[in-house]
mmCIF file of C-alpha atoms (C1' of nucleotides) in Angstrom:
data_model
loop_
_atom_site.group_PDB
_atom_site.id
_atom_site.type_symbol
_atom_site.label_atom_id
_atom_site.label_comp_id
_atom_site.label_asym_id
_atom_site.label_seq_id
_atom_site.Cartn_x
_atom_site.Cartn_y
_atom_site.Cartn_z
ATOM 1 C CA MET A 1 -0.017 -0.002 -0.007
ATOM 2 C CA ILE A 2 1.421 3.299 -0.990
ATOM 3 C CA GLU A 3 -0.268 5.072 2.080
ATOM 4 C CA ASP A 4 2.311 3.321 4.447
ATOM 5 C CA LEU A 5 5.217 4.401 2.585
ATOM 6 C CA SER A 6 7.670 6.423 4.527
ATOM 7 C CA HIS A 7 8.623 10.136 3.777
ATOM 8 C CA ASN A 8 11.700 9.413 1.719
ATOM 9 C CA GLU A 9 9.975 6.742 -0.015
ATOM 10 C CA LYS A 10 6.911 8.957 -1.175
ATOM 11 C CA LEU A 11 9.571 11.564 -2.308
ATOM 12 C CA ILE A 12 11.400 8.987 -4.409
ATOM 13 C CA LEU A 13 8.210 7.494 -5.817
ATOM 14 C CA ASN A 14 7.082 11.118 -6.794
ATOM 15 C CA VAL A 15 10.191 11.664 -8.926
ATOM 16 C CA PHE A 16 9.319 8.380 -10.992
ATOM 17 C CA LYS A 17 5.893 9.590 -11.256
ATOM 18 C CA LYS A 18 6.753 12.911 -12.716
ATOM 19 C CA SER A 19 9.479 11.606 -15.076
ATOM 20 C CA ASN A 20 7.892 8.215 -15.992
ATOM 21 C CA LYS A 21 10.988 6.906 -17.564
ATOM 22 C CA PRO A 22 13.744 4.736 -16.279
ATOM 23 C CA LEU A 23 15.789 6.263 -13.986
ATOM 24 C CA LYS A 24 19.218 5.758 -12.409
ATOM 25 C CA ALA A 25 20.092 5.926 -8.599
ATOM 26 C CA TYR A 26 22.389 8.582 -8.822
ATOM 27 C CA GLN A 27 19.848 10.539 -11.330
ATOM 28 C CA ILE A 28 17.370 10.266 -8.652
ATOM 29 C CA LEU A 29 19.705 11.433 -5.905
ATOM 30 C CA PHE A 30 20.561 14.543 -7.640
ATOM 31 C CA GLN A 31 16.705 15.198 -8.171
ATOM 32 C CA VAL A 32 16.117 14.837 -4.424
ATOM 33 C CA GLN A 33 19.244 16.645 -3.097
ATOM 34 C CA LYS A 34 16.916 19.813 -3.079
ATOM 35 C CA LYS A 35 14.710 18.164 -0.733
ATOM 36 C CA GLY A 36 17.307 17.144 1.789
ATOM 37 C CA ILE A 37 18.358 13.752 0.661
ATOM 38 C CA LYS A 38 22.232 13.565 0.672
ATOM 39 C CA SER A 39 23.289 10.051 0.160
ATOM 40 C CA PRO A 40 23.022 7.309 -1.948
ATOM 41 C CA THR A 41 22.100 4.911 0.803
ATOM 42 C CA GLN A 42 18.903 6.731 1.246
ATOM 43 C CA VAL A 43 18.037 6.482 -2.401
ATOM 44 C CA TYR A 44 18.894 2.699 -2.486
ATOM 45 C CA ARG A 45 16.862 1.880 0.731
ATOM 46 C CA ALA A 46 13.862 3.530 -0.850
ATOM 47 C CA LEU A 47 14.283 1.787 -4.087
ATOM 48 C CA ASP A 48 14.524 -1.408 -2.205
ATOM 49 C CA LYS A 49 11.372 -0.826 -0.462
ATOM 50 C CA LEU A 50 9.554 0.240 -3.657
ATOM 51 C CA GLN A 51 10.713 -2.847 -5.606
ATOM 52 C CA GLU A 52 9.560 -5.043 -2.741
ATOM 53 C CA ILE A 53 6.054 -3.725 -2.988
ATOM 54 C CA GLY A 54 6.144 -4.118 -6.842
ATOM 55 C CA LYS A 55 6.074 -0.232 -7.465
ATOM 56 C CA VAL A 56 9.263 0.018 -9.116
ATOM 57 C CA HIS A 57 11.241 -2.677 -11.103
ATOM 58 C CA LYS A 58 14.769 -2.883 -11.710
ATOM 59 C CA ILE A 59 16.173 -2.939 -15.403
ATOM 60 C CA GLU A 60 19.384 -5.224 -14.805
ATOM 61 C CA SER A 61 21.094 -4.636 -17.827
ATOM 62 C CA ARG A 62 20.705 -0.892 -17.618
ATOM 63 C CA ASN A 63 21.216 -0.468 -14.227
ATOM 64 C CA SER A 64 18.230 1.555 -13.914
ATOM 65 C CA TYR A 65 14.858 1.500 -12.095
ATOM 66 C CA LEU A 66 11.217 2.020 -13.754
ATOM 67 C CA ILE A 67 7.855 2.874 -12.084
ATOM 68 C CA CYS A 68 5.444 0.316 -12.578
ATOM 69 C CA ASN A 69 1.909 1.655 -13.615
ATOM 70 C CA ASN A 70 0.079 -1.448 -13.248
ATOM 71 C CA THR A 71 -2.669 -0.999 -10.476
ATOM 72 C CA ASP A 72 -1.436 -3.835 -8.462
ATOM 73 C CA CYS A 73 1.346 -5.328 -10.169
ATOM 74 C CA LEU A 74 1.650 -9.001 -10.350
ATOM 75 C CA ASN A 75 5.482 -8.768 -10.848
ATOM 76 C CA LYS A 76 6.496 -8.362 -7.323
ATOM 77 C CA SER A 77 9.969 -9.886 -8.281
ATOM 78 C CA SER A 78 9.446 -11.116 -11.797
ATOM 79 C CA VAL A 79 9.504 -8.544 -14.516
ATOM 80 C CA SER A 80 9.457 -8.568 -18.261
ATOM 81 C CA PHE A 81 10.309 -5.804 -20.345
ATOM 82 C CA LEU A 82 10.522 -4.778 -24.105
ATOM 83 C CA ILE A 83 13.372 -2.273 -24.693
ATOM 84 C CA CYS A 84 14.150 -0.302 -27.910
ATOM 85 C CA ASN A 85 17.616 -0.980 -28.832
ATOM 86 C CA LEU A 86 17.864 2.310 -30.359
ATOM 87 C CA CYS A 87 16.062 4.866 -28.192
ATOM 88 C CA GLU A 88 15.931 2.733 -25.034
ATOM 89 C CA LYS A 89 12.154 3.345 -24.691
ATOM 90 C CA ILE A 90 11.090 0.733 -22.327
ATOM 91 C CA VAL A 91 7.649 -1.001 -21.733
ATOM 92 C CA GLU A 92 6.687 -3.494 -19.064
ATOM 93 C CA ILE A 93 4.646 -6.564 -20.080
ATOM 94 C CA GLU A 94 2.166 -8.253 -18.083
ATOM 95 C CA ASP A 95 2.900 -11.844 -18.019
ATOM 96 C CA LYS A 96 0.888 -14.736 -16.318
ATOM 97 C CA LEU A 97 1.871 -16.432 -19.550
ATOM 98 C CA PHE A 98 5.616 -16.178 -18.958
ATOM 99 C CA SER A 99 5.701 -17.301 -15.436
ATOM 100 C CA ASN A 100 3.533 -20.588 -16.324
ATOM 101 C CA HIS A 101 5.863 -21.173 -19.302
ATOM 102 C CA PHE A 102 9.193 -20.636 -17.375
ATOM 103 C CA SER A 103 7.836 -22.621 -14.592
ATOM 104 C CA LYS A 104 7.480 -25.690 -17.034
ATOM 105 C CA ILE A 105 10.911 -25.057 -18.104
ATOM 106 C CA CYS A 106 12.247 -25.025 -14.564
ATOM 107 C CA GLU A 107 10.689 -28.299 -14.066
ATOM 108 C CA GLU A 108 12.289 -30.053 -17.091
ATOM 109 C CA PHE A 109 15.407 -28.829 -15.350
ATOM 110 C CA ASN A 110 14.603 -30.184 -12.050
ATOM 111 C CA ARG A 111 14.045 -26.558 -10.604
ATOM 112 C CA LYS A 112 11.418 -25.104 -8.600
ATOM 113 C CA TYR A 113 10.469 -21.632 -10.380
ATOM 114 C CA THR A 114 10.395 -18.677 -8.282
ATOM 115 C CA GLN A 115 10.725 -15.643 -10.456
ATOM 116 C CA HIS A 116 12.354 -14.158 -13.699
ATOM 117 C CA ASN A 117 13.941 -11.471 -15.458
ATOM 118 C CA LEU A 118 13.122 -11.010 -18.972
ATOM 119 C CA GLU A 119 14.472 -8.073 -21.244
ATOM 120 C CA ILE A 120 13.487 -8.309 -24.901
ATOM 121 C CA PHE A 121 15.262 -5.808 -27.103
ATOM 122 C CA GLY A 122 14.025 -4.845 -30.331
ATOM 123 C CA THR A 123 13.406 -1.662 -32.353
ATOM 124 C CA CYS A 124 10.429 0.588 -31.575
ATOM 125 C CA ILE A 125 8.128 1.707 -34.346
ATOM 126 C CA SER A 126 9.303 5.284 -34.148
ATOM 127 C CA CYS A 127 12.811 4.484 -34.574
ATOM 128 C CA SER A 128 12.062 1.905 -37.565
ATOM 129 C CA GLU A 129 10.236 4.711 -39.290
ATOM 130 C CA LYS A 130 13.263 7.244 -38.608
ATOM 131 C CA LYS A 131 15.522 5.197 -40.960
ATOM 132 C CA MET B 1 37.267 -18.601 -34.107
ATOM 133 C CA ILE B 2 39.105 -19.246 -30.828
ATOM 134 C CA GLU B 3 42.187 -19.679 -32.850
ATOM 135 C CA ASP B 4 42.438 -15.598 -33.693
ATOM 136 C CA LEU B 5 41.984 -14.602 -29.950
ATOM 137 C CA SER B 6 44.649 -12.613 -28.896
ATOM 138 C CA HIS B 7 47.139 -13.250 -25.997
ATOM 139 C CA ASN B 8 45.104 -11.461 -23.257
ATOM 140 C CA GLU B 9 41.771 -13.025 -24.671
ATOM 141 C CA LYS B 10 43.158 -16.602 -24.544
ATOM 142 C CA LEU B 11 44.600 -16.065 -21.097
ATOM 143 C CA ILE B 12 41.007 -14.886 -19.733
ATOM 144 C CA LEU B 13 39.207 -17.693 -21.701
ATOM 145 C CA ASN B 14 41.366 -20.292 -20.096
ATOM 146 C CA VAL B 15 40.318 -18.796 -16.567
ATOM 147 C CA PHE B 16 36.880 -19.464 -17.554
ATOM 148 C CA LYS B 17 37.760 -23.036 -18.649
ATOM 149 C CA LYS B 18 39.277 -23.840 -15.491
ATOM 150 C CA SER B 19 36.711 -22.797 -13.237
ATOM 151 C CA ASN B 20 33.355 -23.263 -15.215
ATOM 152 C CA LYS B 21 31.543 -21.126 -12.889
ATOM 153 C CA PRO B 22 30.312 -17.453 -13.184
ATOM 154 C CA LEU B 23 33.126 -15.092 -12.523
ATOM 155 C CA LYS B 24 33.192 -11.575 -11.837
ATOM 156 C CA ALA B 25 35.478 -9.173 -13.661
ATOM 157 C CA TYR B 26 37.559 -8.514 -10.665
ATOM 158 C CA GLN B 27 37.987 -12.028 -9.677
ATOM 159 C CA ILE B 28 39.227 -12.721 -13.214
ATOM 160 C CA LEU B 29 41.723 -9.835 -12.901
ATOM 161 C CA PHE B 30 42.951 -11.197 -9.467
ATOM 162 C CA GLN B 31 43.464 -14.667 -11.334
ATOM 163 C CA VAL B 32 45.748 -13.011 -14.195
ATOM 164 C CA GLN B 33 47.555 -10.632 -12.126
ATOM 165 C CA LYS B 34 50.066 -13.493 -11.650
ATOM 166 C CA LYS B 35 50.288 -13.577 -15.627
ATOM 167 C CA GLY B 36 51.008 -9.940 -16.016
ATOM 168 C CA ILE B 37 47.533 -8.381 -16.405
ATOM 169 C CA LYS B 38 47.339 -5.391 -14.246
ATOM 170 C CA SER B 39 44.225 -3.500 -14.880
ATOM 171 C CA PRO B 40 40.447 -3.875 -15.387
ATOM 172 C CA THR B 41 40.447 -2.416 -18.673
ATOM 173 C CA GLN B 42 42.643 -5.370 -19.975
ATOM 174 C CA VAL B 43 40.002 -7.679 -18.426
ATOM 175 C CA TYR B 44 37.247 -5.762 -19.713
ATOM 176 C CA ARG B 45 38.316 -5.594 -23.114
ATOM 177 C CA ALA B 46 38.806 -9.240 -23.402
ATOM 178 C CA LEU B 47 35.563 -10.079 -21.792
ATOM 179 C CA ASP B 48 34.127 -7.578 -24.450
ATOM 180 C CA LYS B 49 35.677 -9.736 -27.311
ATOM 181 C CA LEU B 50 34.784 -13.123 -25.911
ATOM 182 C CA GLN B 51 31.248 -11.909 -25.675
ATOM 183 C CA GLU B 52 31.134 -10.527 -29.024
ATOM 184 C CA ILE B 53 31.887 -13.970 -30.507
ATOM 185 C CA GLY B 54 29.684 -15.759 -28.230
ATOM 186 C CA LYS B 55 32.177 -17.550 -25.786
ATOM 187 C CA VAL B 56 31.141 -15.933 -22.989
ATOM 188 C CA HIS B 57 27.767 -14.160 -21.648
ATOM 189 C CA LYS B 58 27.167 -11.571 -19.113
ATOM 190 C CA ILE B 59 24.754 -12.423 -16.337
ATOM 191 C CA GLU B 60 23.288 -8.885 -15.933
ATOM 192 C CA SER B 61 21.562 -9.372 -12.612
ATOM 193 C CA ARG B 62 24.927 -10.593 -11.030
ATOM 194 C CA ASN B 63 27.460 -8.638 -12.916
ATOM 195 C CA SER B 64 29.308 -11.675 -13.747
ATOM 196 C CA TYR B 65 30.181 -13.748 -16.789
ATOM 197 C CA LEU B 66 30.238 -17.319 -17.595
ATOM 198 C CA ILE B 67 31.691 -19.322 -20.424
ATOM 199 C CA CYS B 68 29.492 -20.471 -23.075
ATOM 200 C CA ASN B 69 30.114 -24.533 -23.567
ATOM 201 C CA ASN B 70 27.763 -24.723 -26.670
ATOM 202 C CA THR B 71 30.366 -25.654 -29.704
ATOM 203 C CA ASP B 72 28.857 -22.578 -31.689
ATOM 204 C CA CYS B 73 26.431 -20.712 -29.593
ATOM 205 C CA LEU B 74 23.522 -19.274 -31.217
ATOM 206 C CA ASN B 75 23.383 -16.840 -28.500
ATOM 207 C CA LYS B 76 25.602 -14.302 -29.751
ATOM 208 C CA SER B 77 23.906 -11.532 -27.907
ATOM 209 C CA SER B 78 20.803 -13.276 -26.805
ATOM 210 C CA VAL B 79 21.029 -15.431 -23.661
ATOM 211 C CA SER B 80 18.932 -17.577 -21.522
ATOM 212 C CA PHE B 81 19.831 -18.659 -17.933
ATOM 213 C CA LEU B 82 18.614 -20.788 -15.259
ATOM 214 C CA ILE B 83 19.863 -19.423 -11.950
ATOM 215 C CA CYS B 84 19.653 -21.328 -8.435
ATOM 216 C CA ASN B 85 18.245 -18.627 -6.185
ATOM 217 C CA LEU B 86 19.841 -20.383 -3.327
ATOM 218 C CA CYS B 87 23.266 -21.752 -4.431
ATOM 219 C CA GLU B 88 23.478 -19.549 -7.621
ATOM 220 C CA LYS B 89 24.439 -22.626 -9.830
ATOM 221 C CA ILE B 90 23.752 -21.233 -13.270
ATOM 222 C CA VAL B 91 22.867 -23.192 -16.506
ATOM 223 C CA GLU B 92 22.462 -21.889 -20.021
ATOM 224 C CA ILE B 93 19.482 -22.952 -21.912
ATOM 225 C CA GLU B 94 19.639 -23.105 -25.802
ATOM 226 C CA ASP B 95 16.718 -21.490 -27.131
ATOM 227 C CA LYS B 96 15.587 -21.026 -30.771
ATOM 228 C CA LEU B 97 12.182 -21.518 -29.014
ATOM 229 C CA PHE B 98 12.496 -18.311 -27.219
ATOM 230 C CA SER B 99 13.702 -16.269 -29.979
ATOM 231 C CA ASN B 100 10.684 -17.147 -31.942
ATOM 232 C CA HIS B 101 8.510 -16.614 -29.212
ATOM 233 C CA PHE B 102 9.845 -13.264 -28.354
ATOM 234 C CA SER B 103 9.771 -12.193 -31.980
ATOM 235 C CA LYS B 104 6.275 -12.710 -31.991
ATOM 236 C CA ILE B 105 5.665 -10.693 -28.816
ATOM 237 C CA CYS B 106 7.612 -7.871 -30.267
ATOM 238 C CA GLU B 107 5.396 -7.772 -33.485
ATOM 239 C CA GLU B 108 2.329 -7.371 -31.203
ATOM 240 C CA PHE B 109 3.932 -4.364 -29.843
ATOM 241 C CA ASN B 110 5.064 -3.104 -33.189
ATOM 242 C CA ARG B 111 8.745 -3.701 -32.373
ATOM 243 C CA LYS B 112 11.235 -5.461 -34.496
ATOM 244 C CA TYR B 113 13.174 -8.131 -32.249
ATOM 245 C CA THR B 114 16.786 -7.976 -32.033
ATOM 246 C CA GLN B 115 17.833 -10.005 -29.059
ATOM 247 C CA HIS B 116 16.800 -11.003 -25.430
ATOM 248 C CA ASN B 117 18.201 -11.510 -21.978
ATOM 249 C CA LEU B 118 16.318 -14.037 -19.863
ATOM 250 C CA GLU B 119 17.023 -15.056 -16.505
ATOM 251 C CA ILE B 120 14.881 -17.574 -14.765
ATOM 252 C CA PHE B 121 15.387 -18.057 -11.179
ATOM 253 C CA GLY B 122 14.485 -21.390 -9.443
ATOM 254 C CA THR B 123 15.669 -23.649 -6.631
ATOM 255 C CA CYS B 124 17.766 -26.385 -8.126
ATOM 256 C CA ILE B 125 17.265 -30.086 -7.231
ATOM 257 C CA SER B 126 20.490 -30.265 -4.618
ATOM 258 C CA CYS B 127 19.131 -27.293 -2.774
ATOM 259 C CA SER B 128 15.630 -28.316 -2.602
ATOM 260 C CA GLU B 129 16.887 -31.715 -1.071
ATOM 261 C CA LYS B 130 18.969 -30.111 1.403
ATOM 262 C CA LYS B 131 16.229 -28.565 3.395
ATOM 263 C "C1'" DT C 1 3.659 11.796 30.548
ATOM 264 C "C1'" DA C 2 7.712 9.087 31.114
ATOM 265 C "C1'" DT C 3 9.537 4.703 29.057
ATOM 266 C "C1'" DT C 4 10.908 2.013 26.008
ATOM 267 C "C1'" DG C 5 11.274 -0.504 21.512
ATOM 268 C "C1'" DT C 6 10.954 -0.189 16.536
ATOM 269 C "C1'" DA C 7 11.295 1.803 12.209
ATOM 270 C "C1'" DA C 8 12.956 5.428 9.770
ATOM 271 C "C1'" DT C 9 16.756 8.722 8.835
ATOM 272 C "C1'" DG C 10 21.251 10.715 8.243
ATOM 273 C "C1'" DT C 11 26.201 10.338 8.014
ATOM 274 C "C1'" DT C 12 30.700 8.715 6.670
ATOM 275 C "C1'" DA C 13 33.253 5.762 4.341
ATOM 276 C "C1'" DT C 14 34.183 2.367 1.333
ATOM 277 C "C1'" DA C 15 33.481 -1.447 -1.845
ATOM 278 C "C1'" DT C 16 32.564 -2.785 -6.497
ATOM 279 C "C1'" DT C 17 32.032 -2.273 -11.332
ATOM 280 C "C1'" DA C 18 33.075 -0.168 -15.241
ATOM 281 C "C1'" DT C 19 35.071 3.349 -18.872
ATOM 282 C "C1'" DT C 20 37.959 7.091 -20.790
ATOM 283 C "C1'" DA C 21 42.076 8.726 -22.587
ATOM 284 C "C1'" DC C 22 46.166 8.335 -23.880
ATOM 285 C "C1'" DA C 23 50.867 6.123 -24.431
ATOM 286 C "C1'" DT C 24 53.633 2.134 -26.277
ATOM 287 C "C1'" DA C 25 54.451 -2.124 -28.469
ATOM 288 C "C1'" DA C 26 53.563 -5.898 -31.904
ATOM 289 C "C1'" DT C 27 52.145 -7.362 -36.132
ATOM 290 C "C1'" DG C 28 50.942 -7.573 -40.906
ATOM 291 C "C1'" DT C 29 51.013 -5.526 -45.781
ATOM 292 C "C1'" DG C 30 52.527 -2.869 -49.688
ATOM 293 C "C1'" DC D 1 61.398 -0.611 -44.570
ATOM 294 C "C1'" DA D 2 57.396 2.442 -43.906
ATOM 295 C "C1'" DC D 3 53.052 2.574 -42.528
ATOM 296 C "C1'" DA D 4 48.684 1.199 -40.984
ATOM 297 C "C1'" DT D 5 46.382 -1.566 -37.668
ATOM 298 C "C1'" DT D 6 45.436 -4.267 -33.893
ATOM 299 C "C1'" DA D 7 46.844 -5.282 -29.390
ATOM 300 C "C1'" DT D 8 48.600 -3.966 -24.851
ATOM 301 C "C1'" DG D 9 49.976 -1.282 -21.291
ATOM 302 C "C1'" DT D 10 48.989 2.548 -17.722
ATOM 303 C "C1'" DA D 11 46.769 5.891 -15.000
ATOM 304 C "C1'" DA D 12 42.985 8.153 -13.730
ATOM 305 C "C1'" DT D 13 38.283 8.350 -12.668
ATOM 306 C "C1'" DA D 14 33.288 7.647 -13.126
ATOM 307 C "C1'" DA D 15 29.329 5.010 -11.903
ATOM 308 C "C1'" DT D 16 26.963 1.928 -9.000
ATOM 309 C "C1'" DA D 17 26.301 -0.087 -4.797
ATOM 310 C "C1'" DT D 18 26.911 -1.387 0.326
ATOM 311 C "C1'" DA D 19 28.299 -1.490 5.206
ATOM 312 C "C1'" DA D 20 28.436 0.330 9.439
ATOM 313 C "C1'" DC D 21 27.208 2.967 12.996
ATOM 314 C "C1'" DA D 22 24.942 7.404 15.053
ATOM 315 C "C1'" DT D 23 20.701 9.901 15.613
ATOM 316 C "C1'" DT D 24 15.868 10.977 15.288
ATOM 317 C "C1'" DA D 25 10.748 9.937 15.170
ATOM 318 C "C1'" DC D 26 7.142 7.842 16.716
ATOM 319 C "C1'" DA D 27 4.022 4.773 18.373
ATOM 320 C "C1'" DA D 28 2.546 1.527 22.193
ATOM 321 C "C1'" DT D 29 1.928 0.903 26.927
ATOM 322 C "C1'" DA D 30 3.033 0.988 31.743
#
DNA sequence: TATTGTAATGTTATATTATTACATAATGTG
DNA sequence: CACATTATGTAATAATATAACATTACAATA
């Protein structure tokens, strides 16, 4: 629940809401320094919490973080993204299907599925048209 | 072709061959310091090349690198891994199927698939049995 | 309201991962 | 050999992330 976010957590969530783009931890830090947050630790703490509750996801290959606009994101820890290889625009995909599919794959390899991280790179329509 | 790897590239590929586990750049650096390699730059350069030719893949969520044992890996830039969430054992999955599937998803979103990065987390059999 | 326990914050330092920029050496080709 | 190209070496620094510990805020309850 967003209501019980702490002061710092709300601050940083707001930075995401305003930008609606993937952000890096130190970009966020620079944004909130005006508001009194001084150290990376504080940012990373908030990011951790926001990730735990599924409001923010990390894009591993980019070391960046993206707000989740799904009202109640299923992807607490599992995430699937489409990333444009040219302009870096990123879209999150909802994915019950993926989880089921990946669970089966895990079974084949004698593993118990817990979560996944999927990044699909491709050229978005506007970048395709620019050529 | 492995034959036309440079001296440093071969050195570092050998470190992977000996360990056969995911390695971090600075772990590699410590290993090869005996052999005269002194700086991270040198390691990262070799890693870049090894990744380009598909002999090594990066595991983004771990900032680590893994040798690819497929004789001629299809996954030059696309990779799919199973990662044990407990012991961190990692297995690479070959995946023509994935690429096809992800291409279709890209089409649905008006994108042209280029590559992907998939990390499926799950508990491996030996970790399951330990409980 | 005083006490006390917990969660949140603040602060400093440092670890880890990766790149830039530039200098030097080695190697192949005309 | 001369020259271009590729590989190496070297130093500095940027970018990302965590550890450790001090302080404050705040709610529960005696």
